[in-house]
């Protein structure tokens, strides 16, 4: 038997090592596809996972003593440990070899998802921390005051149609809204020259008015009208701006200034884009002085035929909500005559850190910077491994976009903080100057827009980490498969769509506002698809072609083309869903959770049985228990020496190697408490696991037949099963060799040989399955397998 076991041990061990080496680094036993539970940790020692009784002699009977490690070897191990820690910290599905390891893929993806969810929560806090609900009401209050309030003659900002209306608005509602010097009962506010709009919003500096003019004779008049028309002022063009001084020529209002001189910026108006140059006039800190300035401009004809646009800029600050409101009122004077008014009100938070919440957001910003640094290193590692193939995945490109936008946001955040501090310092030194917050407000708005887009991409990126689930891949699979069909259909759709857009622009562009430009025609037709349209305006513009255009457009675009688009997606979705339902189920997160659940259940069960063994050892003794008796009793139950010594020394307070009655009582009390706690936890786990089993639908006979008829094993699964068998054979071979040594120590091998000799006597069958005459158990070992045989009247306590 000894020779047989040694031969089996050496043969199987060498075979396992050779075959695993031949399979390479991909050889791995996937417990998710294994029918048996995973091997238990060595720390839990019971009869289910026997430890060697003699640690030094049985752990490795054929192992030579190891040489002490040199300093270089220990340093190399430390380096490897550091590298493995760094590699594990940035371990992703692209840096780890997960192609043949489904469980490693799921675990790595799950870890990435958890880390990314923390990053997502952090970026949400940052984004929503930049604004609040008061921003809308602040903007609405300023809009109602400067846009919707009518003056003495009923002129509002939105109703300005001529230059006379402009002066009526500027000398009426504008001055009344800018300068608040009295309470509603005519009592003075006692704020000096500082104006507090709505008693809460401080007017920063003084307002500024700026106009841009066009040169005379910038266009040609037909020769038939040259005698009647003296001058010609073209539509606005930056190259045709008038840069000559005019009027009184004794102030900034009559002198041309370049965009660089006044540190202006261009503006995108309703008609065109205007430069930051022109003629400007700063108002005063008091209403009376500002009224005199406006009267002087009006009397000296500051606005004339060459004026194409007028800007009114000012800023306010509300300390209650720590918000700046940067307001720009724009009145455009087109070459056709009349006036077109528009406005731009930006409510932004330029001073960041005042309240405790602001400092909490500051902490989130630091965490955000650490996350960006972490993801930068991660993408560099992935790019280093995969080279240019890294850019083949749309998710990798999305990662780079998110990181780049985040880096730009960090840089702008620092720039904005420094710039605001400098600007406020100058404003406090010279309160009578114009506070130019337009530049900062513009870029703060772009910063907010950039963060909004970045947050959108960050949420979309969640699909990258949940794509291992079949249900979550339906959207991406459907869109990816029907992309070519949709692209071909889109060409046909937009041919018809743009044909109708040009038709609508030419038919109704002169009378209907929604068709006045080609771009408006495009958006108007999208609105018609959604049911938002003004049919009466189309009918009034062209009573014949208007109804024909509307009916044919709705029929071809809405009823035909749009439904074809939906049909392509529906058919592809049906195909994808059918294929996913026919695919075999791979290891999912729920399987990982169940495995962890069963491991915990088994560990608790083994600990419970371990406590039972110790209690049996205590009951077996009478009076005082010596360590020798305690040790021998637990050895028979399969426990290791070091565990027995640790348990005994814990309660042997006096260290005399004997447990007296008090020490036994304390041990029994503590063991009972631990046993009760473990039983309660086991019951809870068992009840939950039973509920999970009951919730599963029963499998019918037809389902079993269908499953068996469709069962097949691919090459990857076959190799995996082969590795599991080799691993099992190696484990069993080690067990048999240890059983042999145990029998030698206990002196049972001679008795076994005697039974074998008795089995060879004439008239008896040498059958290993037949029970021995004395009732002992025979172990028949063949290539690491164990087969116990006992007499019918004997009792076998099997815990395997």
mmCIF file with all atom_site columns, C-alpha atoms in Angstrom, residues 286-368:
data_model
loop_
_atom_site.group_PDB
_atom_site.id
_atom_site.type_symbol
_atom_site.label_atom_id
_atom_site.label_alt_id
_atom_site.label_comp_id
_atom_site.label_asym_id
_atom_site.label_entity_id
_atom_site.label_seq_id
_atom_site.pdbx_PDB_ins_code
_atom_site.Cartn_x
_atom_site.Cartn_y
_atom_site.Cartn_z
_atom_site.occupancy
_atom_site.B_iso_or_equiv
_atom_site.pdbx_formal_charge
_atom_site.auth_seq_id
_atom_site.auth_comp_id
_atom_site.auth_asym_id
_atom_site.auth_atom_id
_atom_site.pdbx_PDB_model_num
ATOM 1  C CA . UNK A 1 286 ? -25.819 108.250 -9.337  1.00 0.00 ? 286 UNK A CA 1
ATOM 2  C CA . UNK A 1 287 ? -29.051 108.457 -11.238 1.00 0.00 ? 287 UNK A CA 1
ATOM 3  C CA . UNK A 1 288 ? -28.901 112.217 -11.725 1.00 0.00 ? 288 UNK A CA 1
ATOM 4  C CA . UNK A 1 289 ? -25.429 112.218 -13.276 1.00 0.00 ? 289 UNK A CA 1
ATOM 5  C CA . UNK A 1 290 ? -26.310 109.283 -15.540 1.00 0.00 ? 290 UNK A CA 1
ATOM 6  C CA . UNK A 1 291 ? -29.466 111.057 -16.717 1.00 0.00 ? 291 UNK A CA 1
ATOM 7  C CA . UNK A 1 292 ? -27.380 114.104 -17.722 1.00 0.00 ? 292 UNK A CA 1
ATOM 8  C CA . UNK A 1 293 ? -24.976 111.885 -19.680 1.00 0.00 ? 293 UNK A CA 1
ATOM 9  C CA . UNK A 1 294 ? -27.834 110.215 -21.584 1.00 0.00 ? 294 UNK A CA 1
ATOM 10 C CA . UNK A 1 295 ? -29.433 113.571 -22.395 1.00 0.00 ? 295 UNK A CA 1
ATOM 11 C CA . UNK A 1 296 ? -26.129 114.839 -23.788 1.00 0.00 ? 296 UNK A CA 1
ATOM 12 C CA . UNK A 1 297 ? -25.756 111.749 -25.996 1.00 0.00 ? 297 UNK A CA 1
ATOM 13 C CA . UNK A 1 298 ? -29.300 112.054 -27.255 1.00 0.00 ? 298 UNK A CA 1
ATOM 14 C CA . UNK A 1 299 ? -29.051 115.775 -27.987 1.00 0.00 ? 299 UNK A CA 1
ATOM 15 C CA . UNK A 1 300 ? -25.820 115.374 -29.966 1.00 0.00 ? 300 UNK A CA 1
ATOM 16 C CA . UNK A 1 301 ? -27.174 112.534 -32.075 1.00 0.00 ? 301 UNK A CA 1
ATOM 17 C CA . UNK A 1 302 ? -24.970 109.771 -30.753 1.00 0.00 ? 302 UNK A CA 1
ATOM 18 C CA . UNK A 1 303 ? -27.040 107.251 -32.718 1.00 0.00 ? 303 UNK A CA 1
ATOM 19 C CA . UNK A 1 304 ? -27.412 107.805 -36.468 1.00 0.00 ? 304 UNK A CA 1
ATOM 20 C CA . UNK A 1 305 ? -27.911 105.887 -39.724 1.00 0.00 ? 305 UNK A CA 1
ATOM 21 C CA . UNK A 1 306 ? -24.543 104.180 -39.417 1.00 0.00 ? 306 UNK A CA 1
ATOM 22 C CA . UNK A 1 307 ? -25.311 102.613 -36.023 1.00 0.00 ? 307 UNK A CA 1
ATOM 23 C CA . UNK A 1 308 ? -25.738 98.857  -36.271 1.00 0.00 ? 308 UNK A CA 1
ATOM 24 C CA . UNK A 1 309 ? -25.797 97.755  -32.630 1.00 0.00 ? 309 UNK A CA 1
ATOM 25 C CA . UNK A 1 310 ? -25.811 99.190  -29.084 1.00 0.00 ? 310 UNK A CA 1
ATOM 26 C CA . UNK A 1 311 ? -24.692 97.243  -26.006 1.00 0.00 ? 311 UNK A CA 1
ATOM 27 C CA . UNK A 1 312 ? -25.617 98.046  -22.395 1.00 0.00 ? 312 UNK A CA 1
ATOM 28 C CA . UNK A 1 313 ? -23.419 96.119  -19.923 1.00 0.00 ? 313 UNK A CA 1
ATOM 29 C CA . UNK A 1 314 ? -23.474 96.041  -16.125 1.00 0.00 ? 314 UNK A CA 1
ATOM 30 C CA . UNK A 1 315 ? -23.007 93.507  -13.307 1.00 0.00 ? 315 UNK A CA 1
ATOM 31 C CA . UNK A 1 316 ? -24.570 92.915  -9.890  1.00 0.00 ? 316 UNK A CA 1
ATOM 32 C CA . UNK A 1 317 ? -23.641 90.806  -6.885  1.00 0.00 ? 317 UNK A CA 1
ATOM 33 C CA . UNK A 1 318 ? -25.951 89.203  -4.339  1.00 0.00 ? 318 UNK A CA 1
ATOM 34 C CA . UNK A 1 319 ? -24.148 88.358  -1.094  1.00 0.00 ? 319 UNK A CA 1
ATOM 35 C CA . UNK A 1 320 ? -27.096 86.353  0.242   1.00 0.00 ? 320 UNK A CA 1
ATOM 36 C CA . UNK A 1 321 ? -26.582 83.575  -2.309  1.00 0.00 ? 321 UNK A CA 1
ATOM 37 C CA . UNK A 1 322 ? -23.007 84.470  -3.375  1.00 0.00 ? 322 UNK A CA 1
ATOM 38 C CA . UNK A 1 323 ? -23.985 84.917  -7.030  1.00 0.00 ? 323 UNK A CA 1
ATOM 39 C CA . UNK A 1 324 ? -22.918 87.352  -9.744  1.00 0.00 ? 324 UNK A CA 1
ATOM 40 C CA . UNK A 1 325 ? -25.385 88.444  -12.394 1.00 0.00 ? 325 UNK A CA 1
ATOM 41 C CA . UNK A 1 326 ? -23.748 89.760  -15.568 1.00 0.00 ? 326 UNK A CA 1
ATOM 42 C CA . UNK A 1 327 ? -26.314 91.479  -17.821 1.00 0.00 ? 327 UNK A CA 1
ATOM 43 C CA . UNK A 1 328 ? -25.973 92.526  -21.439 1.00 0.00 ? 328 UNK A CA 1
ATOM 44 C CA . UNK A 1 329 ? -28.826 94.281  -23.255 1.00 0.00 ? 329 UNK A CA 1
ATOM 45 C CA . UNK A 1 330 ? -28.442 94.344  -27.049 1.00 0.00 ? 330 UNK A CA 1
ATOM 46 C CA . UNK A 1 331 ? -30.365 96.479  -29.557 1.00 0.00 ? 331 UNK A CA 1
ATOM 47 C CA . UNK A 1 332 ? -29.527 95.761  -33.187 1.00 0.00 ? 332 UNK A CA 1
ATOM 48 C CA . UNK A 1 333 ? -30.369 98.288  -35.914 1.00 0.00 ? 333 UNK A CA 1
ATOM 49 C CA . UNK A 1 334 ? -30.452 96.376  -39.207 1.00 0.00 ? 334 UNK A CA 1
ATOM 50 C CA . UNK A 1 335 ? -29.896 98.003  -42.579 1.00 0.00 ? 335 UNK A CA 1
ATOM 51 C CA . UNK A 1 336 ? -33.630 97.585  -43.252 1.00 0.00 ? 336 UNK A CA 1
ATOM 52 C CA . UNK A 1 337 ? -34.466 100.064 -40.487 1.00 0.00 ? 337 UNK A CA 1
ATOM 53 C CA . UNK A 1 338 ? -36.163 99.457  -37.137 1.00 0.00 ? 338 UNK A CA 1
ATOM 54 C CA . UNK A 1 339 ? -34.625 97.769  -34.125 1.00 0.00 ? 339 UNK A CA 1
ATOM 55 C CA . UNK A 1 340 ? -34.310 94.207  -32.838 1.00 0.00 ? 340 UNK A CA 1
ATOM 56 C CA . UNK A 1 341 ? -33.776 93.729  -29.126 1.00 0.00 ? 341 UNK A CA 1
ATOM 57 C CA . UNK A 1 342 ? -32.209 90.780  -27.343 1.00 0.00 ? 342 UNK A CA 1
ATOM 58 C CA . UNK A 1 343 ? -30.603 90.223  -23.965 1.00 0.00 ? 343 UNK A CA 1
ATOM 59 C CA . UNK A 1 344 ? -28.159 87.929  -22.226 1.00 0.00 ? 344 UNK A CA 1
ATOM 60 C CA . UNK A 1 345 ? -28.263 87.403  -18.467 1.00 0.00 ? 345 UNK A CA 1
ATOM 61 C CA . UNK A 1 346 ? -25.598 85.121  -16.977 1.00 0.00 ? 346 UNK A CA 1
ATOM 62 C CA . UNK A 1 347 ? -25.934 84.207  -13.300 1.00 0.00 ? 347 UNK A CA 1
ATOM 63 C CA . UNK A 1 348 ? -22.701 82.586  -12.192 1.00 0.00 ? 348 UNK A CA 1
ATOM 64 C CA . UNK A 1 349 ? -20.819 81.728  -9.026  1.00 0.00 ? 349 UNK A CA 1
ATOM 65 C CA . UNK A 1 350 ? -17.372 83.281  -9.314  1.00 0.00 ? 350 UNK A CA 1
ATOM 66 C CA . UNK A 1 351 ? -16.384 83.334  -5.625  1.00 0.00 ? 351 UNK A CA 1
ATOM 67 C CA . UNK A 1 352 ? -16.246 79.711  -4.570  1.00 0.00 ? 352 UNK A CA 1
ATOM 68 C CA . UNK A 1 353 ? -15.191 79.123  -0.966  1.00 0.00 ? 353 UNK A CA 1
ATOM 69 C CA . UNK A 1 354 ? -17.256 80.893  1.710   1.00 0.00 ? 354 UNK A CA 1
ATOM 70 C CA . UNK A 1 355 ? -19.623 78.459  3.462   1.00 0.00 ? 355 UNK A CA 1
ATOM 71 C CA . UNK A 1 356 ? -18.993 74.979  4.889   1.00 0.00 ? 356 UNK A CA 1
ATOM 72 C CA . UNK A 1 357 ? -20.686 73.486  1.857   1.00 0.00 ? 357 UNK A CA 1
ATOM 73 C CA . UNK A 1 358 ? -18.202 75.319  -0.361  1.00 0.00 ? 358 UNK A CA 1
ATOM 74 C CA . UNK A 1 359 ? -15.307 73.806  1.567   1.00 0.00 ? 359 UNK A CA 1
ATOM 75 C CA . UNK A 1 360 ? -16.926 70.382  1.258   1.00 0.00 ? 360 UNK A CA 1
ATOM 76 C CA . UNK A 1 361 ? -17.026 70.943  -2.503  1.00 0.00 ? 361 UNK A CA 1
ATOM 77 C CA . UNK A 1 362 ? -13.353 71.934  -2.272  1.00 0.00 ? 362 UNK A CA 1
ATOM 78 C CA . UNK A 1 363 ? -12.642 68.551  -0.708  1.00 0.00 ? 363 UNK A CA 1
ATOM 79 C CA . UNK A 1 364 ? -14.576 66.893  -3.535  1.00 0.00 ? 364 UNK A CA 1
ATOM 80 C CA . UNK A 1 365 ? -12.440 68.835  -6.011  1.00 0.00 ? 365 UNK A CA 1
ATOM 81 C CA . UNK A 1 366 ? -9.291  67.413  -4.452  1.00 0.00 ? 366 UNK A CA 1
ATOM 82 C CA . UNK A 1 367 ? -10.745 63.902  -4.657  1.00 0.00 ? 367 UNK A CA 1
ATOM 83 C CA . UNK A 1 368 ? -11.700 64.621  -8.264  1.00 0.00 ? 368 UNK A CA 1
#
